[in-house]
mmCIF file of C-alpha atoms and ligand atoms in Angstrom:
data_model
loop_
_atom_site.group_PDB
_atom_site.id
_atom_site.type_symbol
_atom_site.label_atom_id
_atom_site.label_comp_id
_atom_site.label_asym_id
_atom_site.label_seq_id
_atom_site.Cartn_x
_atom_site.Cartn_y
_atom_site.Cartn_z
ATOM 1 C CA MET A 104 -91.839 121.164 32.170
ATOM 2 C CA LYS A 105 -90.134 124.831 32.057
ATOM 3 C CA ALA A 106 -88.589 126.080 35.684
ATOM 4 C CA VAL A 107 -87.083 128.926 36.792
ATOM 5 C CA ILE A 108 -83.368 126.652 38.521
ATOM 6 C CA LEU A 109 -81.090 128.824 39.838
ATOM 7 C CA GLU A 110 -78.036 127.318 37.754
ATOM 8 C CA GLU A 111 -75.091 128.332 40.917
ATOM 9 C CA THR A 112 -74.415 131.941 42.909
ATOM 10 C CA ARG A 113 -75.283 134.563 40.621
ATOM 11 C CA LYS A 114 -76.726 132.605 37.891
ATOM 12 C CA ILE A 115 -80.805 131.695 36.844
ATOM 13 C CA SER A 116 -81.419 130.227 34.024
ATOM 14 C CA VAL A 117 -84.955 129.434 32.581
ATOM 15 C CA ARG A 118 -85.102 125.847 31.047
ATOM 16 C CA GLU A 119 -87.434 122.445 30.676
ATOM 17 C CA VAL A 120 -86.832 119.842 32.879
ATOM 18 C CA PRO A 121 -89.088 116.651 33.845
ATOM 19 C CA ASP A 122 -92.881 117.181 34.929
ATOM 20 C CA ALA A 123 -92.747 116.737 38.879
ATOM 21 C CA GLU A 124 -95.329 113.310 39.806
ATOM 22 C CA MET A 125 -96.967 112.602 42.160
ATOM 23 C CA LYS A 126 -94.857 110.861 44.368
ATOM 24 C CA ASP A 127 -97.926 109.671 47.524
ATOM 25 C CA THR A 128 -101.542 108.571 47.000
ATOM 26 C CA THR A 129 -102.134 112.488 49.750
ATOM 27 C CA ASP A 130 -100.871 114.562 47.378
ATOM 28 C CA VAL A 131 -102.056 116.643 44.317
ATOM 29 C CA LEU A 132 -100.558 118.174 41.776
ATOM 30 C CA LEU A 133 -100.669 121.632 40.979
ATOM 31 C CA ARG A 134 -100.709 123.922 37.277
ATOM 32 C CA ILE A 135 -98.790 127.166 38.265
ATOM 33 C CA THR A 136 -100.648 130.413 37.225
ATOM 34 C CA SER A 137 -98.560 133.054 38.948
ATOM 35 C CA THR A 138 -95.541 132.284 41.505
ATOM 36 C CA ALA A 139 -93.636 135.164 43.688
ATOM 37 C CA ILE A 140 -89.537 135.681 43.522
ATOM 38 C CA CYS A 141 -88.919 136.110 46.729
ATOM 39 C CA GLY A 142 -86.400 138.283 49.352
ATOM 40 C CA THR A 143 -85.506 135.156 50.336
ATOM 41 C CA ASP A 144 -84.765 133.496 47.137
ATOM 42 C CA LEU A 145 -81.349 136.392 46.673
ATOM 43 C CA HIS A 146 -80.169 134.591 49.679
ATOM 44 C CA PHE A 147 -79.738 131.422 47.399
ATOM 45 C CA TYR A 148 -78.825 133.697 44.727
ATOM 46 C CA GLU A 149 -76.074 135.651 46.311
ATOM 47 C CA GLY A 150 -74.357 132.750 47.752
ATOM 48 C CA ARG A 151 -75.221 133.112 51.212
ATOM 49 C CA MET A 152 -76.467 130.731 51.799
ATOM 50 C CA ARG A 153 -76.501 127.367 50.252
ATOM 51 C CA GLY A 154 -77.829 123.801 49.284
ATOM 52 C CA ILE A 155 -80.605 124.389 45.854
ATOM 53 C CA GLU A 156 -77.574 124.362 42.765
ATOM 54 C CA GLY A 157 -79.044 122.635 40.265
ATOM 55 C CA GLY A 158 -82.487 122.934 41.470
ATOM 56 C CA VAL A 159 -85.684 125.266 41.149
ATOM 57 C CA ILE A 160 -86.183 127.820 42.748
ATOM 58 C CA GLY A 161 -88.913 130.147 44.807
ATOM 59 C CA HIS A 162 -91.457 128.903 47.552
ATOM 60 C CA GLU A 163 -94.666 131.541 46.400
ATOM 61 C CA PRO A 164 -97.585 129.234 44.740
ATOM 62 C CA LEU A 165 -100.922 130.114 43.696
ATOM 63 C CA GLY A 166 -102.830 127.552 41.407
ATOM 64 C CA VAL A 167 -105.396 124.913 40.334
ATOM 65 C CA VAL A 168 -105.491 121.459 40.432
ATOM 66 C CA GLU A 169 -104.728 119.374 37.868
ATOM 67 C CA GLU A 170 -103.674 115.360 39.970
ATOM 68 C CA VAL A 171 -105.857 114.374 43.136
ATOM 69 C CA GLY A 172 -104.163 111.350 44.937
ATOM 70 C CA SER A 173 -106.470 108.790 45.780
ATOM 71 C CA ALA A 174 -106.040 109.155 49.274
ATOM 72 C CA VAL A 175 -106.677 112.385 49.352
ATOM 73 C CA LYS A 176 -110.485 114.184 51.408
ATOM 74 C CA THR A 177 -110.823 118.206 50.863
ATOM 75 C CA VAL A 178 -109.788 119.353 47.320
ATOM 76 C CA LYS A 179 -110.349 118.116 43.908
ATOM 77 C CA LYS A 180 -108.994 118.806 40.099
ATOM 78 C CA GLY A 181 -110.113 122.413 39.483
ATOM 79 C CA ASP A 182 -110.208 123.705 42.977
ATOM 80 C CA ARG A 183 -107.716 126.627 42.475
ATOM 81 C CA VAL A 184 -105.746 127.353 46.138
ATOM 82 C CA THR A 185 -102.778 128.448 47.148
ATOM 83 C CA VAL A 186 -100.121 126.337 49.921
ATOM 84 C CA PRO A 187 -97.949 127.643 52.701
ATOM 85 C CA THR A 188 -94.382 128.307 51.417
ATOM 86 C CA HIS A 189 -93.885 125.967 55.247
ATOM 87 C CA ILE A 190 -95.065 121.556 53.823
ATOM 88 C CA CYS A 191 -96.639 120.869 57.268
ATOM 89 C CA CYS A 192 -98.703 117.586 57.868
ATOM 90 C CA GLY A 193 -101.269 119.092 60.867
ATOM 91 C CA PHE A 194 -101.190 116.231 62.289
ATOM 92 C CA CYS A 195 -98.141 116.498 64.450
ATOM 93 C CA ALA A 196 -96.836 117.470 68.120
ATOM 94 C CA MET A 197 -96.374 120.986 66.211
ATOM 95 C CA CYS A 198 -99.027 121.704 63.947
ATOM 96 C CA THR A 199 -101.785 120.534 66.192
ATOM 97 C CA GLU A 200 -100.534 123.798 68.361
ATOM 98 C CA GLY A 201 -100.939 125.884 64.712
ATOM 99 C CA ASN A 202 -97.201 126.126 64.783
ATOM 100 C CA SER A 203 -96.486 124.469 61.447
ATOM 101 C CA SER A 204 -93.226 126.371 59.847
ATOM 102 C CA ALA A 205 -92.046 123.939 62.747
ATOM 103 C CA CYS A 206 -93.856 120.597 61.417
ATOM 104 C CA LEU A 207 -91.811 117.585 62.309
ATOM 105 C CA THR A 208 -92.715 115.129 59.709
ATOM 106 C CA THR A 209 -92.055 116.329 56.447
ATOM 107 C CA ASN A 210 -88.689 117.310 57.031
ATOM 108 C CA PRO A 211 -87.851 114.015 59.438
ATOM 109 C CA GLY A 212 -84.867 114.235 61.599
ATOM 110 C CA ALA A 213 -85.594 118.663 62.036
ATOM 111 C CA ALA A 214 -88.076 120.981 62.091
ATOM 112 C CA GLY A 215 -89.859 122.867 59.306
ATOM 113 C CA ALA A 216 -90.622 121.789 55.770
ATOM 114 C CA ALA A 217 -90.176 124.180 52.706
ATOM 115 C CA TYR A 218 -90.324 124.283 48.612
ATOM 116 C CA GLY A 219 -87.242 124.855 47.376
ATOM 117 C CA TYR A 220 -85.267 126.126 50.082
ATOM 118 C CA PRO A 221 -81.985 124.984 50.857
ATOM 119 C CA ASN A 222 -81.960 122.503 54.305
ATOM 120 C CA LYS A 223 -86.121 122.011 54.089
ATOM 121 C CA GLY A 224 -86.843 118.262 52.953
ATOM 122 C CA GLY A 225 -85.789 119.445 49.593
ATOM 123 C CA TYR A 226 -88.451 119.724 48.014
ATOM 124 C CA GLN A 227 -88.589 121.039 44.432
ATOM 125 C CA GLY A 228 -89.209 124.781 44.020
ATOM 126 C CA ALA A 229 -92.533 126.651 43.192
ATOM 127 C CA GLN A 230 -91.071 128.952 39.627
ATOM 128 C CA THR A 231 -91.809 126.268 37.746
ATOM 129 C CA GLU A 232 -95.825 125.241 35.405
ATOM 130 C CA LEU A 233 -96.342 122.666 37.582
ATOM 131 C CA LEU A 234 -95.946 121.786 41.487
ATOM 132 C CA ARG A 235 -96.314 118.785 43.504
ATOM 133 C CA VAL A 236 -97.607 119.957 47.375
ATOM 134 C CA PRO A 237 -97.483 117.349 49.732
ATOM 135 C CA LEU A 238 -100.084 116.665 52.185
ATOM 136 C CA ALA A 239 -103.125 117.907 49.824
ATOM 137 C CA ASP A 240 -105.619 117.612 52.333
ATOM 138 C CA ALA A 241 -103.242 119.816 55.010
ATOM 139 C CA ASN A 242 -101.541 122.248 52.652
ATOM 140 C CA CYS A 243 -104.171 123.770 50.199
ATOM 141 C CA LEU A 244 -106.184 126.776 50.686
ATOM 142 C CA LYS A 245 -109.213 126.712 48.084
ATOM 143 C CA LEU A 246 -109.835 129.669 46.960
ATOM 144 C CA PRO A 247 -113.129 131.235 45.286
ATOM 145 C CA GLY A 248 -112.476 132.766 41.274
ATOM 146 C CA GLU A 249 -110.535 131.916 38.581
ATOM 147 C CA PRO A 250 -107.153 132.469 37.265
ATOM 148 C CA GLY A 251 -105.960 135.317 35.926
ATOM 149 C CA ASP A 252 -109.253 137.811 37.921
ATOM 150 C CA HIS A 253 -108.864 140.361 40.050
ATOM 151 C CA TRP A 254 -107.094 138.239 43.688
ATOM 152 C CA GLU A 255 -105.250 136.195 41.197
ATOM 153 C CA ASP A 256 -101.676 138.770 43.402
ATOM 154 C CA ASP A 257 -103.496 139.469 45.719
ATOM 155 C CA PHE A 258 -103.658 135.531 46.473
ATOM 156 C CA VAL A 259 -100.122 134.403 45.531
ATOM 157 C CA LEU A 260 -99.337 136.706 48.574
ATOM 158 C CA LEU A 261 -100.814 134.532 51.082
ATOM 159 C CA ALA A 262 -98.339 131.948 50.191
ATOM 160 C CA ASP A 263 -95.513 133.577 52.036
ATOM 161 C CA ALA A 264 -95.404 137.706 51.369
ATOM 162 C CA PHE A 265 -98.645 138.796 53.731
ATOM 163 C CA THR A 266 -99.022 136.379 55.686
ATOM 164 C CA THR A 267 -95.195 136.615 57.453
ATOM 165 C CA GLY A 268 -95.278 140.049 57.545
ATOM 166 C CA TYR A 269 -98.306 139.860 59.164
ATOM 167 C CA HIS A 270 -96.899 137.136 61.247
ATOM 168 C CA GLY A 271 -94.273 139.983 62.349
ATOM 169 C CA VAL A 272 -97.370 142.776 63.296
ATOM 170 C CA ALA A 273 -99.617 138.965 65.596
ATOM 171 C CA ILE A 274 -96.697 137.924 67.155
ATOM 172 C CA ILE A 275 -96.010 141.153 69.402
ATOM 173 C CA GLU A 276 -100.084 141.477 69.181
ATOM 174 C CA ILE A 277 -100.032 145.057 67.635
ATOM 175 C CA ALA A 278 -103.650 146.905 68.824
ATOM 176 C CA PRO A 279 -105.419 149.710 68.395
ATOM 177 C CA GLY A 280 -103.248 152.791 69.079
ATOM 178 C CA ASP A 281 -99.594 150.989 69.279
ATOM 179 C CA THR A 282 -96.440 152.718 67.670
ATOM 180 C CA VAL A 283 -94.734 150.692 65.184
ATOM 181 C CA ALA A 284 -90.836 151.160 63.950
ATOM 182 C CA ILE A 285 -90.343 148.969 61.298
ATOM 183 C CA PHE A 286 -86.822 147.975 59.106
ATOM 184 C CA GLY A 287 -86.861 146.862 56.102
ATOM 185 C CA ALA A 288 -89.215 147.981 53.129
ATOM 186 C CA GLY A 289 -89.288 144.445 51.679
ATOM 187 C CA ALA A 290 -92.357 143.432 50.449
ATOM 188 C CA VAL A 291 -92.821 141.788 53.703
ATOM 189 C CA GLY A 292 -91.346 144.942 55.195
ATOM 190 C CA LEU A 293 -94.755 146.351 53.810
ATOM 191 C CA LEU A 294 -97.073 144.519 54.198
ATOM 192 C CA ALA A 295 -96.380 144.121 58.082
ATOM 193 C CA ALA A 296 -96.447 148.346 57.939
ATOM 194 C CA TYR A 297 -99.718 147.223 55.986
ATOM 195 C CA SER A 298 -100.908 144.888 58.811
ATOM 196 C CA ALA A 299 -100.295 146.991 61.784
ATOM 197 C CA ARG A 300 -102.400 149.882 59.450
ATOM 198 C CA LEU A 301 -105.347 147.454 59.397
ATOM 199 C CA ARG A 302 -105.078 145.648 63.446
ATOM 200 C CA GLY A 303 -105.273 149.830 64.326
ATOM 201 C CA ALA A 304 -101.229 150.871 64.995
ATOM 202 C CA ALA A 305 -101.758 155.266 65.081
ATOM 203 C CA ARG A 306 -98.576 155.093 63.225
ATOM 204 C CA VAL A 307 -96.484 153.992 61.463
ATOM 205 C CA TYR A 308 -92.986 154.241 60.606
ATOM 206 C CA VAL A 309 -90.338 152.513 58.386
ATOM 207 C CA VAL A 310 -87.122 151.821 57.546
ATOM 208 C CA ASP A 311 -85.659 151.077 54.101
ATOM 209 C CA ALA A 312 -82.716 153.424 51.886
ATOM 210 C CA ILE A 313 -84.394 153.238 48.607
ATOM 211 C CA ALA A 314 -86.842 155.487 46.888
ATOM 212 C CA GLU A 315 -89.762 153.738 45.229
ATOM 213 C CA ARG A 316 -90.032 151.511 48.296
ATOM 214 C CA LEU A 317 -89.517 153.518 50.866
ATOM 215 C CA GLU A 318 -92.780 155.581 48.640
ATOM 216 C CA LYS A 319 -95.003 152.877 48.365
ATOM 217 C CA ALA A 320 -94.784 153.143 52.330
ATOM 218 C CA GLY A 321 -96.407 156.046 53.055
ATOM 219 C CA GLU A 322 -99.018 154.942 50.084
ATOM 220 C CA LEU A 323 -100.225 152.552 52.231
ATOM 221 C CA GLY A 324 -100.108 154.971 55.466
ATOM 222 C CA ALA A 325 -96.769 154.877 56.348
ATOM 223 C CA ILE A 326 -94.394 157.149 57.447
ATOM 224 C CA PRO A 327 -91.195 156.237 55.683
ATOM 225 C CA ILE A 328 -87.418 157.038 57.165
ATOM 226 C CA ASN A 329 -84.907 156.847 55.208
ATOM 227 C CA PHE A 330 -81.463 156.107 56.936
ATOM 228 C CA LEU A 331 -79.805 157.161 55.122
ATOM 229 C CA GLN A 332 -80.354 160.502 55.673
ATOM 230 C CA GLY A 333 -79.832 160.836 59.650
ATOM 231 C CA ASP A 334 -80.010 158.366 61.930
ATOM 232 C CA PRO A 335 -83.243 156.371 62.005
ATOM 233 C CA VAL A 336 -83.445 156.163 66.121
ATOM 234 C CA GLU A 337 -83.328 160.318 65.806
ATOM 235 C CA GLN A 338 -85.292 160.988 62.730
ATOM 236 C CA ILE A 339 -88.109 158.212 64.296
ATOM 237 C CA ARG A 340 -87.779 160.220 67.944
ATOM 238 C CA GLU A 341 -88.238 163.791 66.569
ATOM 239 C CA GLN A 342 -91.660 162.759 64.025
ATOM 240 C CA GLN A 343 -92.807 161.831 67.683
ATOM 241 C CA SER A 344 -91.694 164.077 69.598
ATOM 242 C CA LYS A 345 -93.759 166.803 67.780
ATOM 243 C CA TRP A 346 -96.468 164.372 67.481
ATOM 244 C CA ARG A 347 -96.236 163.666 71.197
ATOM 245 C CA SER A 348 -96.461 167.604 72.610
ATOM 246 C CA GLY A 349 -99.446 168.883 74.186
ATOM 247 C CA PRO A 350 -101.135 167.975 76.866
ATOM 248 C CA ALA A 351 -102.445 164.495 76.282
ATOM 249 C CA PHE A 352 -98.634 163.358 76.780
ATOM 250 C CA ARG A 353 -97.354 165.045 79.724
ATOM 251 C CA GLN A 354 -94.875 163.578 82.321
ATOM 252 C CA GLU A 355 -94.741 160.868 79.509
ATOM 253 C CA LYS A 356 -90.338 161.731 77.724
ATOM 254 C CA PRO A 357 -89.584 158.765 78.390
ATOM 255 C CA LEU A 358 -92.475 157.366 76.414
ATOM 256 C CA GLY A 359 -90.994 159.106 73.220
ATOM 257 C CA GLY A 360 -89.633 155.603 70.888
ATOM 258 C CA VAL A 361 -92.552 153.497 69.604
ATOM 259 C CA THR A 362 -94.021 150.403 71.550
ATOM 260 C CA CYS A 363 -93.537 148.068 68.974
ATOM 261 C CA ALA A 364 -90.967 147.347 66.528
ATOM 262 C CA ILE A 365 -90.508 145.221 63.404
ATOM 263 C CA ASP A 366 -86.515 143.200 62.234
ATOM 264 C CA CYS A 367 -87.962 142.283 58.548
ATOM 265 C CA ILE A 368 -84.559 142.437 57.033
ATOM 266 C CA GLY A 369 -82.453 139.514 58.841
ATOM 267 C CA PHE A 370 -78.806 138.994 58.346
ATOM 268 C CA GLN A 371 -78.222 140.861 54.898
ATOM 269 C CA ALA A 372 -78.754 144.400 56.094
ATOM 270 C CA ARG A 373 -76.334 147.363 55.279
ATOM 271 C CA SER A 374 -74.652 149.296 56.731
ATOM 272 C CA LYS A 375 -76.790 152.801 57.530
ATOM 273 C CA THR A 376 -73.231 154.870 57.101
ATOM 274 C CA ASP A 377 -72.214 153.149 54.233
ATOM 275 C CA TYR A 378 -74.958 151.621 51.897
ATOM 276 C CA SER A 379 -71.891 149.670 49.844
ATOM 277 C CA ARG A 380 -71.445 147.197 52.914
ATOM 278 C CA GLU A 381 -72.694 145.157 54.701
ATOM 279 C CA ASP A 382 -73.123 145.663 58.816
ATOM 280 C CA PRO A 383 -76.442 143.404 60.271
ATOM 281 C CA LEU A 384 -75.467 144.254 63.393
ATOM 282 C CA TRP A 385 -77.832 147.900 63.760
ATOM 283 C CA VAL A 386 -80.955 147.311 63.187
ATOM 284 C CA THR A 387 -81.078 145.165 66.881
ATOM 285 C CA GLU A 388 -78.874 148.063 68.262
ATOM 286 C CA ALA A 389 -81.743 150.347 66.850
ATOM 287 C CA ILE A 390 -84.971 148.672 68.021
ATOM 288 C CA ALA A 391 -83.155 148.658 71.085
ATOM 289 C CA GLU A 392 -82.226 152.195 71.439
ATOM 290 C CA LEU A 393 -86.019 152.491 70.421
ATOM 291 C CA ILE A 394 -88.141 150.673 71.049
ATOM 292 C CA ASN A 395 -90.463 152.354 74.503
ATOM 293 C CA PRO A 396 -90.506 150.612 78.836
ATOM 294 C CA ALA A 397 -92.320 147.624 78.218
ATOM 295 C CA GLY A 398 -92.072 147.679 74.186
ATOM 296 C CA ARG A 399 -92.615 144.497 72.225
ATOM 297 C CA VAL A 400 -89.814 143.215 69.322
ATOM 298 C CA ALA A 401 -90.906 141.157 65.963
ATOM 299 C CA ILE A 402 -87.735 139.584 64.326
ATOM 300 C CA ILE A 403 -88.659 138.095 60.878
ATOM 301 C CA GLY A 404 -85.949 139.065 58.396
ATOM 302 C CA VAL A 405 -84.275 135.502 58.271
ATOM 303 C CA TRP A 406 -80.626 134.083 59.929
ATOM 304 C CA PRO A 407 -79.684 131.025 59.085
ATOM 305 C CA LEU A 408 -77.507 128.709 61.298
ATOM 306 C CA LYS A 409 -74.443 130.002 60.098
ATOM 307 C CA ASP A 410 -72.851 132.754 57.323
ATOM 308 C CA PRO A 411 -69.886 131.721 55.969
ATOM 309 C CA ASN A 412 -69.387 135.373 54.184
ATOM 310 C CA GLY A 413 -70.280 136.917 57.480
ATOM 311 C CA VAL A 414 -69.098 140.395 57.805
ATOM 312 C CA GLU A 415 -67.395 139.558 61.969
ATOM 313 C CA PRO A 416 -66.118 136.544 63.067
ATOM 314 C CA SER A 417 -69.022 136.025 64.953
ATOM 315 C CA LEU A 418 -71.940 136.499 62.309
ATOM 316 C CA LYS A 419 -70.106 133.354 60.537
ATOM 317 C CA GLU A 420 -71.001 131.578 63.951
ATOM 318 C CA GLY A 421 -74.061 132.748 63.608
ATOM 319 C CA ASN A 422 -73.966 134.784 66.796
ATOM 320 C CA LEU A 423 -75.504 138.428 67.216
ATOM 321 C CA GLU A 424 -73.887 140.447 69.046
ATOM 322 C CA VAL A 425 -77.451 141.490 71.126
ATOM 323 C CA PRO A 426 -77.827 144.588 73.921
ATOM 324 C CA TRP A 427 -79.234 142.425 76.211
ATOM 325 C CA SER A 428 -79.355 144.502 79.649
ATOM 326 C CA LYS A 429 -80.949 146.975 77.645
ATOM 327 C CA LEU A 430 -83.930 145.308 76.702
ATOM 328 C CA PHE A 431 -84.098 143.546 79.270
ATOM 329 C CA ASN A 432 -84.342 146.429 81.976
ATOM 330 C CA ASN A 433 -86.490 147.398 79.939
ATOM 331 C CA ASN A 434 -88.352 144.919 79.841
ATOM 332 C CA VAL A 435 -89.041 144.070 76.627
ATOM 333 C CA ARG A 436 -91.170 141.478 75.185
ATOM 334 C CA ILE A 437 -88.892 139.882 71.293
ATOM 335 C CA ALA A 438 -90.261 136.907 69.734
ATOM 336 C CA MET A 439 -89.054 135.701 66.758
ATOM 337 C CA GLY A 440 -88.710 133.303 63.728
ATOM 338 C CA ARG A 441 -90.434 131.426 60.812
ATOM 339 C CA ASP A 442 -93.896 132.583 59.278
ATOM 340 C CA ASP A 443 -96.045 129.657 60.449
ATOM 341 C CA ASP A 444 -98.055 130.755 57.364
ATOM 342 C CA LYS A 445 -100.525 127.708 58.192
ATOM 343 C CA ARG A 446 -102.238 130.272 60.793
ATOM 344 C CA TRP A 447 -103.511 133.392 59.350
ATOM 345 C CA ASN A 448 -103.626 132.359 55.348
ATOM 346 C CA GLY A 449 -107.505 131.848 55.451
ATOM 347 C CA LYS A 450 -108.098 134.484 57.933
ATOM 348 C CA LEU A 451 -106.101 137.107 55.643
ATOM 349 C CA ARG A 452 -107.584 135.020 51.769
ATOM 350 C CA ASP A 453 -111.475 135.877 53.743
ATOM 351 C CA MET A 454 -109.876 139.061 54.021
ATOM 352 C CA ILE A 455 -109.081 139.484 50.816
ATOM 353 C CA ILE A 456 -112.487 138.168 49.641
ATOM 354 C CA ASN A 457 -114.196 140.843 51.122
ATOM 355 C CA GLY A 458 -112.430 144.021 50.367
ATOM 356 C CA ALA A 459 -110.751 144.576 54.366
ATOM 357 C CA ALA A 460 -106.938 144.411 52.604
ATOM 358 C CA LYS A 461 -105.243 144.165 49.048
ATOM 359 C CA PRO A 462 -101.814 143.224 49.670
ATOM 360 C CA SER A 463 -101.499 143.007 45.521
ATOM 361 C CA GLN A 464 -100.352 147.041 46.215
ATOM 362 C CA VAL A 465 -96.707 145.716 47.002
ATOM 363 C CA VAL A 466 -97.202 144.067 43.661
ATOM 364 C CA SER A 467 -94.099 146.264 40.549
ATOM 365 C CA HIS A 468 -94.003 144.036 38.442
ATOM 366 C CA ARG A 469 -95.841 140.367 36.623
ATOM 367 C CA LEU A 470 -93.880 139.135 34.132
ATOM 368 C CA SER A 471 -93.565 135.581 32.370
ATOM 369 C CA LEU A 472 -90.988 132.386 33.829
ATOM 370 C CA ASP A 473 -88.614 133.293 30.365
ATOM 371 C CA ASP A 474 -88.365 136.847 32.409
ATOM 372 C CA ALA A 475 -86.450 135.200 35.744
ATOM 373 C CA PRO A 476 -82.461 136.099 35.013
ATOM 374 C CA ASP A 477 -83.090 139.327 34.644
ATOM 375 C CA ALA A 478 -85.810 139.977 37.331
ATOM 376 C CA PHE A 479 -83.534 138.182 39.462
ATOM 377 C CA GLU A 480 -80.001 140.853 38.584
ATOM 378 C CA LYS A 481 -82.703 143.345 39.002
ATOM 379 C CA PHE A 482 -83.918 142.974 42.000
ATOM 380 C CA ASP A 483 -81.158 141.719 44.088
ATOM 381 C CA ARG A 484 -79.774 145.259 42.932
ATOM 382 C CA ARG A 485 -82.304 147.046 43.643
ATOM 383 C CA GLU A 486 -83.220 148.824 41.194
ATOM 384 C CA ASP A 487 -85.533 150.152 38.632
ATOM 385 C CA GLY A 488 -88.313 149.956 41.281
ATOM 386 C CA TYR A 489 -87.961 146.329 42.320
ATOM 387 C CA ILE A 490 -90.112 145.514 44.993
ATOM 388 C CA LYS A 491 -92.066 142.031 44.830
ATOM 389 C CA ILE A 492 -92.281 140.380 41.295
ATOM 390 C CA ILE A 493 -94.727 137.462 40.320
ATOM 391 C CA LEU A 494 -93.790 134.987 37.397
ATOM 392 C CA LYS A 495 -96.938 134.638 35.133
ATOM 393 C CA PRO A 496 -95.895 130.295 33.989
ATOM 394 C CA ALA A 497 -99.345 130.321 31.735
HETATM 395 ZN ZN1 ZN R 5 -90.800 133.821 50.233
HETATM 396 ZN ZN1 ZN R 6 -96.478 118.809 61.148
#
């Protein structure tokens, strides 16, 4: 089968590798019709998270079941399915509580497994033609329609991007009337903004510095904030003060920030004064500055345990400096971590089928597997409007 391989840092190739094979009676083999490139893949591509070199990259597949293990009960050959990035068992102490991204059995000795991901069980990645899906009954989400139909690019986003964006708004219970600041306008940030709108947020700000991504945020009904054109906290407070003037908001000056904020960037944030360098600390500082008393904060951008290339010694050790006292004294609630994708993917699928959600609005490029090396290069440089790329193996 043809597959996208991360050969070494900043070197992607597309080449023939041995076909994925069934290993257990609980497996299915998936013939992939669409498979997305994720911002997380860029952390591996840049060598900032290591351990999958020489293997297949990717964790966002959609396809059709080609072969079914004898113990699989609910999936049959020919079914159209997507599977969550985080491989789960469905029966362990974490899975039964809905915490599927911390499954205890699929990566023994640790909590959580994933396709094509360092330290997540060594499972083959998904940017290829064939994928072995372990524990198929727990992982396969059945989908209507046919490959290549008008849902194809929506359904592939159920593997990660849409569920993760939705996870960010759900874990802080974004509800009608909330004001939301989202940091990062990659696919996850954009889909978090979209999800906040779906849940009735009154105003959603999206902070980024790339023109095409900010434009997309505007198309999705959010207010774009370019952090290179002035301090983003001040820009948002300024916008809020205009909106919140008038009799309805008297005595509410301390509430001039936002009720909710989401970090969709993580450990490789670009400096807000010099885009050419990294400064992962400013986003948390900005959120602490901007969040209203009793506000809620979600951190869903990736933070690896250690970052040997971190720009400061504390970051190399994975110790982020957080303005804890400011957050405590404002009664701020914080939630963070990986997406329990299985908790959301069925509900979001039904919203897509019923026309209540169209996440594929964030897709910028549809390419063949052979285009992957070029796509990684351009996506990594955030150029030519590369926001979300879907590779089509067929
Ligand atoms: Zn992803
Ligand atoms: Zn489990």
